Amino acid sequence: MSAPLIVLVGPMGVGKSTVGELLAERLGTTYRDTDADVVAAAGKPIAEIFYDEGEERFRELESRAVHDAVAEHTGVLSLGGGAVLDEATRDLLAGHAVVYLSMDVDEAVKRVGLNTARPLLAVNPRRQWRELMEARRHLYTDVARAVVATDERTPHEVAQAVLEALELPDAPSSGRENATMTEQGPTRIQIAGSAGTDPYEVVIGRQLLGELPAFIGDRVKRVAILHPEALAETGEAVRQDLADQGYEAIAIQLPNAEEAKTVEVAAYCWKALGQTGFTRTDVIVGVGGGATTDVAGFVAATWLRGVRWIAVPTTVLAMVDAAVGGKTGINTAEGKNLVGAFHPPAGVLCDLAALDSLPVNDYVSGVAEIIKAGFIADPAILDLVEADPQGARTPAGPHTSELIERAIRVKAEVVSSDLKESGLREILNYGHTLAHAIEKNERYKWRHGAAVSVGMVFAAELGRLAGRLDDATADRHRAVLESVGLPLTYRGDQWPKLLENMKVDKKSRGDLLRFIVLDGLGKPTVLEGPDPAVLLAAYGEVSA
């Protein structure tokens, strides 16, 4: 009868997949993950199964997947963290070469990070972890032939320990001996300081919650976590985690999305800071989408004429645009972001795990900003999107990390040399002049990325009509944006209102309208005072 060569069990985030793949490679066999089997069978991520159908339904699917895999697979097999809760599964594992991979709570929180796709750790990672382990540790131990601790060990060291514990023949390792279990290839992008501001770092990767205390620092006594209502549990989880580490941490809940960007909300935050004795040595942390990081930065810029703040963006839009560069602000009745300050963060943590449960329309909205970066500076972005448009629409796509990193690098290079938009930084507003006008006209009910998509098509047509942009690049805008499901048109009868809205755009000088257009792919420039007839004709190309 066939049986798996090795079965790995243990809590989420312990590294079963990484170690399992290494073991399979070293033993010359195949690797299988029952969590992946469940996702394939259900047709949706595990988090969605929990939220849509409940944990009981997930456990049914998991039990079936484990039984099938144990019966069919002859290589290395890893089981989900809660698979051992099922008595039938525990009975099934009797007699198999089961190894329990263990780790302590501090290591666990570092690895799991802000992954909202892990539904059982959604509120307070440290407390929930302890509770889960109290319920499961003895079950892991009971089914295991061997226990291998992963703390402070590299994946290769853990794989070697598994082989030794089971007395299986060793094989040459494939390198990467210096990578730790918590290292999943995080990227660190440096933003240069300018205009009297300090340099800071943007960290991109997964399981990054453990990086936050280092950004906050030892001298800080109080930390305020600003978060939207939709992320109340995540905000509380961050607050509790920081409180457990000795900070006086408070959570300040904001309205969702653009409703947070008002002077009334800012005043509410100032009041909360005043009532808790917030000083210049304390820190604000903004956890959420672009609107949240805009408000968090603005509150930080204005409280005591400036305190440090850290951005923890949880959407694509916030990661590639709002949280990087130091632009902070709120809206007024007259327009978007007209009141604000340039106040760079002390650091930015882009935990890609936070994107796993993001609704598809919110995710795609952020992709518009990534595509913008492709047109103004990095055409390789466009090549990646065109190679797999459906993959670009989801965090599970093969190029997610690279697309986000490339877009951030574009912005990092620009803001490092022009913090206050005195010249080069204006290119980041490609497509935004019309986009902001549309958002104001829709009372900020349109997603920012959707408006930027229409704005870029308009800018491309304006560049073409002005004799600046070639037909192929102009047409490429429509093809790329449409391929990922972004809109290309807006209501034709709204042009007079949009024109008035654009006159108060931040790039305007007096009565002179100014637009960012392209002289070619990756060649942005400023078009000043275009003929009204050309503007109208360009808008005609995006009119529904």
XYZ file of C-alpha atoms in Angstrom:
544
model
C 0.000 0.000 0.000
C 1.353 3.466 -0.917
C 2.055 6.006 1.798
C 3.673 9.437 2.079
C 7.397 9.334 2.730
C 7.091 12.211 5.242
C 4.048 13.989 6.682
C 4.638 17.456 8.152
C 2.261 18.868 10.780
C 2.418 22.040 12.841
C 0.887 25.477 13.250
C 0.311 28.000 10.472
C 3.379 29.982 9.513
C 5.854 27.405 10.837
C 7.298 26.850 7.369
C 5.820 23.490 6.397
C 5.631 24.449 2.720
C 9.190 25.778 2.547
C 10.659 22.802 4.406
C 8.435 20.340 2.558
C 9.612 21.530 -0.842
C 13.246 21.342 0.295
C 12.751 17.803 1.585
C 11.104 16.717 -1.646
C 13.984 18.164 -3.643
C 16.612 16.479 -1.493
C 14.845 13.115 -1.525
C 14.096 13.213 -5.243
C 10.347 13.022 -4.775
C 7.281 15.269 -5.042
C 5.640 17.666 -2.596
C 1.922 18.081 -1.852
C 0.043 20.520 0.408
C -3.490 19.665 1.565
C -4.331 23.366 2.012
C -3.668 23.798 -1.700
C -5.911 20.789 -2.382
C -8.731 22.412 -0.402
C -8.372 25.696 -2.286
C -8.415 23.868 -5.612
C -11.507 21.876 -4.663
C -13.440 24.881 -3.324
C -12.332 27.289 -6.022
C -11.558 30.064 -3.534
C -9.039 30.975 -0.824
C -9.260 29.445 2.636
C -10.196 32.794 4.191
C -13.237 33.027 1.909
C -14.302 29.492 2.809
C -14.212 30.458 6.496
C -16.140 33.686 5.967
C -18.642 32.380 3.404
C -19.306 28.848 4.673
C -17.865 28.673 8.183
C -15.100 26.707 9.864
C -17.149 23.503 10.030
C -17.435 23.378 6.235
C -13.720 24.080 5.878
C -12.874 21.225 8.250
C -15.027 18.871 6.161
C -13.114 19.808 3.019
C -9.809 19.561 4.869
C -10.552 16.082 6.245
C -11.474 14.824 2.778
C -8.306 16.350 1.296
C -6.098 14.731 3.950
C -7.627 11.294 3.464
C -7.193 11.506 -0.318
C -3.611 12.742 -0.056
C -2.519 10.092 2.451
C -4.000 7.404 0.226
C -2.547 8.722 -3.028
C 0.701 10.581 -2.347
C 4.051 8.860 -1.939
C 6.281 11.913 -1.491
C 6.425 14.700 1.113
C 3.030 15.843 2.403
C 2.168 18.838 4.601
C -1.152 19.268 6.399
C -2.975 22.444 7.413
C -2.464 23.737 10.942
C -5.829 22.495 12.202
C -5.977 19.147 10.397
C -5.088 17.233 13.581
C -8.288 18.449 15.250
C -10.134 15.725 13.340
C -10.047 12.409 15.219
C -10.340 10.380 12.019
C -7.308 12.214 10.634
C -5.301 11.477 13.779
C -6.209 7.784 13.484
C -5.254 7.831 9.813
C -1.783 9.211 10.600
C -0.967 6.388 13.015
C 2.061 4.468 11.751
C 3.124 7.158 9.260
C 6.370 9.132 9.381
C 4.837 12.266 10.884
C 7.068 15.185 11.965
C 5.781 18.062 14.103
C 7.477 21.374 13.233
C 7.248 23.657 16.275
C 7.967 27.325 17.099
C 7.382 29.747 19.977
C 4.823 32.573 20.111
C 7.183 35.483 19.324
C 8.462 33.709 16.239
C 4.896 32.877 15.246
C 3.704 36.485 15.298
C 6.690 37.575 13.201
C 5.949 34.954 10.564
C 2.177 35.321 10.413
C 2.329 39.127 10.352
C -0.761 41.015 9.163
C -2.166 38.153 7.131
C -5.902 38.716 7.277
C -6.225 35.577 5.164
C -5.438 33.596 8.320
C -8.936 33.861 9.829
C -8.138 32.238 13.160
C -5.541 34.925 13.974
C -7.617 37.916 12.883
C -7.968 39.707 16.226
C -4.970 39.392 18.546
C -2.111 37.306 17.106
C -0.280 36.672 20.386
C -3.333 35.749 22.448
C -4.951 33.758 19.655
C -1.698 31.927 19.008
C -1.381 30.873 22.634
C -4.986 29.705 22.716
C -4.614 27.735 19.494
C -1.424 26.072 20.706
C -2.932 25.173 24.079
C -5.656 23.337 22.167
C -3.425 21.725 19.565
C 0.096 21.129 20.943
C -0.708 17.770 22.512
C -2.437 16.678 19.299
C 0.634 17.503 17.216
C 2.818 15.624 19.702
C 0.502 12.598 19.822
C 0.548 12.008 16.052
C 4.245 12.766 15.549
C 7.098 10.308 15.351
C 9.503 13.225 15.832
C 9.408 16.890 16.904
C 11.706 19.440 15.200
C 11.960 23.008 16.537
C 12.274 25.672 13.833
C 13.173 28.710 15.980
C 16.404 30.433 14.873
C 16.973 27.775 12.209
C 17.238 28.152 8.450
C 14.917 26.079 6.241
C 17.871 23.909 5.246
C 18.779 23.297 8.874
C 15.191 22.295 9.638
C 15.075 19.978 6.628
C 18.326 18.375 7.745
C 16.951 17.901 11.253
C 13.861 16.177 9.838
C 15.991 13.777 7.808
C 18.105 12.973 10.843
C 15.075 12.482 13.087
C 13.580 9.982 10.657
C 16.982 8.455 9.852
C 16.486 9.048 6.151
C 19.529 9.320 3.859
C 20.923 12.845 3.492
C 21.507 14.567 0.172
C 23.460 17.673 -0.855
C 21.688 20.917 -0.045
C 20.848 23.374 -2.812
C 22.232 26.527 -1.166
C 20.438 29.346 0.671
C 21.955 28.179 3.981
C 21.960 31.756 5.194
C 18.222 32.350 4.780
C 16.225 32.211 8.017
C 12.766 30.752 8.476
C 11.315 34.237 8.817
C 13.001 35.443 5.653
C 10.789 35.154 2.618
C 12.870 37.480 0.484
C 11.646 40.846 1.824
C 12.690 43.745 -0.371
C 13.991 46.941 1.227
C 13.794 50.121 -0.810
C 15.528 53.233 0.488
C 13.895 56.645 0.115
C 16.475 59.414 0.306
C 15.926 62.297 2.688
C 15.493 65.775 1.259
C 14.350 69.251 2.279
C 15.302 68.632 5.899
C 13.619 65.222 6.108
C 15.221 61.937 7.144
C 15.664 58.973 4.795
C 13.397 56.007 5.395
C 12.845 52.455 4.269
C 10.005 50.698 2.478
C 9.899 46.995 3.340
C 7.976 44.709 0.983
C 7.277 41.073 1.768
C 5.157 38.821 3.910
C 4.851 38.292 7.661
C 6.243 41.728 8.482
C 4.505 42.515 11.774
C 7.750 41.804 13.596
C 9.398 44.731 11.787
C 7.118 47.348 13.373
C 8.825 47.734 16.786
C 12.176 48.393 15.086
C 10.605 51.244 13.118
C 8.946 52.636 16.247
C 12.124 52.574 18.342
C 12.985 52.260 22.025
C 12.571 55.933 22.991
C 8.868 55.941 22.197
C 6.381 55.689 25.055
C 3.022 56.081 23.270
C 1.803 54.757 19.932
C -1.514 55.661 18.288
C -2.821 53.210 15.684
C -5.199 54.879 13.212
C -7.310 52.393 11.299
C -10.603 52.371 9.350
C -13.772 50.847 10.713
C -13.450 47.973 8.234
C -10.133 46.970 9.829
C -11.220 47.280 13.456
C -9.977 43.786 14.300
C -6.642 44.329 12.559
C -6.176 47.674 14.302
C -6.891 46.116 17.665
C -4.503 43.259 16.894
C -1.685 45.707 16.188
C -2.552 47.756 19.282
C -2.568 44.705 21.533
C 0.678 43.395 20.080
C 2.430 46.719 20.733
C 0.909 46.923 24.211
C 2.269 43.460 24.956
C 5.704 44.791 24.083
C 5.503 47.624 26.579
C 4.158 50.567 24.572
C 1.187 52.639 25.713
C -0.828 51.861 22.600
C -4.207 53.325 21.677
C -6.384 52.628 18.650
C -8.249 55.444 16.892
C -10.971 54.270 14.528
C -11.622 56.295 11.366
C -14.509 56.180 8.897
C -13.926 53.998 5.855
C -12.309 55.270 2.649
C -12.613 58.931 1.611
C -15.124 59.684 4.370
C -12.133 59.741 6.724
C -10.450 62.611 4.889
C -12.224 65.536 6.538
C -11.140 68.211 8.981
C -13.715 66.885 11.450
C -12.036 63.474 11.495
C -8.618 65.078 11.847
C -9.912 67.140 14.778
C -11.230 63.968 16.401
C -7.762 62.438 16.132
C -6.107 65.573 17.565
C -8.477 65.406 20.515
C -7.606 61.760 21.157
C -3.887 62.535 21.030
C -4.312 65.447 23.418
C -6.318 63.420 25.890
C -3.651 60.704 26.000
C -0.737 63.107 26.448
C 0.868 62.471 23.065
C 4.300 64.121 22.813
C 6.844 64.765 20.070
C 8.723 61.581 20.903
C 5.636 59.420 20.357
C 4.574 57.749 17.104
C 1.450 57.423 14.947
C 0.895 54.241 12.921
C -1.554 54.291 10.004
C -2.961 50.829 9.190
C -5.258 50.703 6.182
C -5.768 51.921 2.656
C -4.697 55.149 1.017
C -7.290 57.313 2.747
C -6.159 56.046 6.150
C -2.467 56.654 5.472
C -3.302 60.118 4.087
C -5.103 61.017 7.315
C -2.532 59.391 9.588
C 0.251 61.327 7.899
C -1.697 64.578 8.026
C -2.498 64.179 11.708
C 1.167 63.390 12.361
C 2.279 66.444 10.371
C -0.014 68.811 12.250
C 0.170 67.476 15.822
C 2.795 69.499 17.713
C 3.955 70.722 14.271
C 5.104 67.250 13.378
C 5.564 63.842 15.012
C 6.929 60.633 13.508
C 4.564 58.248 11.796
C 4.729 54.821 10.171
C 2.603 53.617 7.288
C 1.268 50.060 7.206
C -0.689 50.049 3.923
C -3.132 47.187 3.423
C -4.229 47.827 -0.179
C -2.349 47.852 -3.475
C -3.224 51.522 -3.959
C -1.782 52.486 -0.595
C 1.355 50.406 -1.068
C 2.348 51.749 -4.467
C 1.081 55.303 -4.100
C -0.447 56.850 -0.986
C 1.873 55.501 1.717
C 5.140 56.296 -0.085
C 6.430 59.799 -0.675
C 5.200 61.850 2.249
C 2.142 63.469 0.693
C -0.533 63.723 3.368
C -3.874 65.469 3.264
C -7.610 65.754 3.583
C -10.373 66.791 1.217
C -12.568 69.880 1.228
C -15.795 70.748 -0.554
C -13.661 72.459 -3.195
C -11.525 69.453 -4.094
C -9.406 66.450 -3.181
C -6.227 66.746 -1.092
C -6.298 70.554 -1.179
C -5.326 70.740 2.507
C -2.245 68.806 3.502
C 1.477 68.710 4.110
C 4.614 67.005 2.869
C 5.514 64.838 5.869
C 7.369 61.599 4.990
C 6.867 58.562 7.217
C 9.634 57.055 9.333
C 9.058 53.789 7.521
C 6.584 51.839 5.391
C 5.654 48.169 5.872
C 4.026 46.629 2.796
C 2.876 43.229 4.051
C 1.634 41.501 0.903
C -0.304 39.027 3.045
C -2.771 41.836 3.765
C -3.789 41.730 0.095
C -4.915 38.094 0.171
C -8.432 38.941 1.342
C -8.813 42.240 -0.531
C -11.978 42.387 -2.705
C -11.125 42.069 -6.376
C -12.409 45.531 -7.337
C -10.284 47.159 -4.637
C -7.276 45.158 -5.750
C -7.732 46.077 -9.406
C -8.166 49.736 -8.463
C -4.614 49.689 -7.160
C -3.367 48.021 -10.326
C -4.203 51.271 -12.157
C -1.409 53.011 -10.249
C 0.976 50.168 -11.094
C 0.123 50.507 -14.783
C 0.652 54.268 -14.502
C 4.193 53.614 -13.289
C 4.689 51.427 -16.353
C 3.697 54.154 -18.786
C 5.692 56.957 -17.162
C 8.903 55.128 -16.236
C 9.071 51.319 -16.286
C 7.640 49.639 -19.420
C 8.575 46.217 -18.024
C 5.484 46.591 -15.827
C 3.309 46.731 -18.931
C 5.001 43.633 -20.340
C 4.238 41.701 -17.144
C 0.589 42.758 -17.151
C 0.148 41.965 -20.831
C 1.738 38.542 -20.338
C -0.906 37.562 -17.780
C -3.775 40.065 -17.378
C -5.814 37.719 -15.204
C -2.830 37.114 -12.956
C -2.389 40.874 -12.574
C -5.938 41.076 -11.162
C -5.220 38.921 -8.119
C -2.676 38.764 -5.279
C -2.187 35.103 -6.198
C -0.784 36.119 -9.600
C 2.765 35.065 -10.485
C 4.078 38.619 -10.765
C 2.345 40.303 -7.804
C 5.463 41.003 -5.783
C 7.478 42.183 -8.775
C 4.724 44.499 -10.004
C 4.360 46.138 -6.598
C 8.111 46.422 -6.102
C 8.633 47.980 -9.529
C 5.884 50.540 -8.981
C 7.303 51.490 -5.575
C 10.802 51.831 -7.046
C 9.473 54.259 -9.649
C 7.919 56.420 -6.967
C 10.941 56.064 -4.683
C 13.285 57.386 -7.356
C 11.037 60.349 -8.050
C 10.284 61.435 -4.481
C 13.889 60.970 -3.410
C 14.873 63.801 -5.741
C 11.717 65.934 -5.538
C 9.784 65.655 -2.274
C 7.654 68.776 -2.636
C 6.545 68.451 -6.255
C 8.648 71.345 -7.522
C 9.387 69.560 -10.764
C 9.961 65.864 -11.442
C 7.361 64.626 -8.950
C 4.589 66.060 -11.091
C 4.956 63.084 -13.429
C 3.337 60.899 -10.759
C 0.121 62.815 -11.455
C -0.215 61.253 -14.894
C -3.939 60.695 -15.421
C -4.785 62.345 -12.113
C -5.999 65.758 -13.268
C -9.155 64.366 -14.808
C -9.270 61.569 -12.230
C -9.547 63.985 -9.309
C -12.236 65.917 -11.160
C -14.226 62.717 -11.677
C -13.835 61.731 -8.018
C -15.105 65.130 -6.856
C -17.999 64.947 -9.319
C -18.917 61.525 -7.939
C -18.580 62.778 -4.347
C -15.679 60.359 -3.896
C -17.841 57.293 -4.437
C -15.746 56.156 -7.403
C -12.642 54.127 -6.639
C -9.497 56.180 -7.150
C -7.940 53.635 -9.500
C -11.025 53.556 -11.700
C -10.883 57.332 -12.074
C -7.140 57.230 -12.765
C -7.743 54.648 -15.492
C -10.138 56.976 -17.306
C -7.745 59.849 -16.620
C -4.847 58.014 -18.260
C -6.851 57.236 -21.378
C -7.788 60.924 -21.525
C -4.144 61.968 -21.056
C -3.055 59.573 -23.796
C -5.615 60.994 -26.203
C -4.593 64.533 -25.220
C -0.971 63.669 -25.933
C -1.898 62.152 -29.270
C -4.011 65.138 -30.336
C -1.246 67.526 -29.252
C 1.176 65.711 -31.527
C 3.223 64.360 -28.638
C 2.313 60.681 -28.419
C 2.419 57.976 -31.086
C -0.727 56.023 -31.923
C 0.624 52.661 -30.776
C 1.379 53.851 -27.232
C -1.908 55.741 -27.007
C -3.827 52.638 -28.068
C -1.810 50.512 -25.661
C -3.379 52.429 -22.772
C -6.816 51.156 -23.666
C -5.649 47.599 -24.262
C -3.712 47.218 -21.004
C -6.277 48.909 -18.767
C -9.210 47.063 -20.301
C -7.391 43.711 -19.988
C -7.442 43.944 -16.186
C -11.033 45.169 -16.023
C -10.530 48.909 -15.467
C -12.973 51.442 -16.972
C -12.083 53.506 -20.040
C -14.987 55.981 -20.207
C -17.028 58.465 -18.177
C -20.287 60.334 -18.730
C -20.044 62.639 -21.718
C -22.507 65.245 -20.396
C -20.282 66.025 -17.388
C -17.494 67.830 -19.255
C -18.413 71.386 -18.112
C -18.370 70.309 -14.448
C -15.149 68.389 -14.880
C -13.469 71.355 -16.547
C -14.368 73.594 -13.624
C -13.105 70.979 -11.177
C -9.787 70.741 -13.017
C -9.183 74.478 -12.689
C -8.511 74.024 -8.959
C -6.140 71.111 -9.551
C -2.849 71.393 -7.639
C -0.836 71.482 -10.876
C -2.707 74.496 -12.219
C -0.933 77.861 -12.151
C -3.416 80.720 -11.956
C -5.928 80.120 -14.747
C -3.454 77.977 -16.685
C -4.398 74.298 -16.890
C -1.431 71.927 -16.843
C -1.462 68.211 -17.697
C 1.112 65.459 -17.580
C 1.271 63.813 -21.008
C 3.722 61.467 -22.717
C 6.193 62.298 -25.462
C 6.607 58.547 -25.812
C 6.634 55.445 -23.655
C 8.405 56.312 -20.403
C 8.801 59.965 -21.409
C 6.404 62.099 -19.335
C 6.283 65.861 -19.778
C 4.068 68.845 -18.941
C 1.505 70.230 -21.388
C 0.536 73.768 -20.406
C -2.590 75.617 -21.493
C -3.835 73.242 -24.187
C -6.394 74.603 -26.624
C -9.934 74.156 -25.198
C -10.972 72.500 -28.458
C -8.216 69.901 -28.051
C -9.305 69.239 -24.477
C -12.885 68.744 -25.589
C -11.815 66.442 -28.404
C -9.703 64.359 -26.038
C -12.618 64.078 -23.638
C -14.803 62.988 -26.510
C -12.593 59.900 -26.798
C -13.443 58.829 -23.239
C -17.100 59.867 -23.228
C -19.612 57.114 -22.675
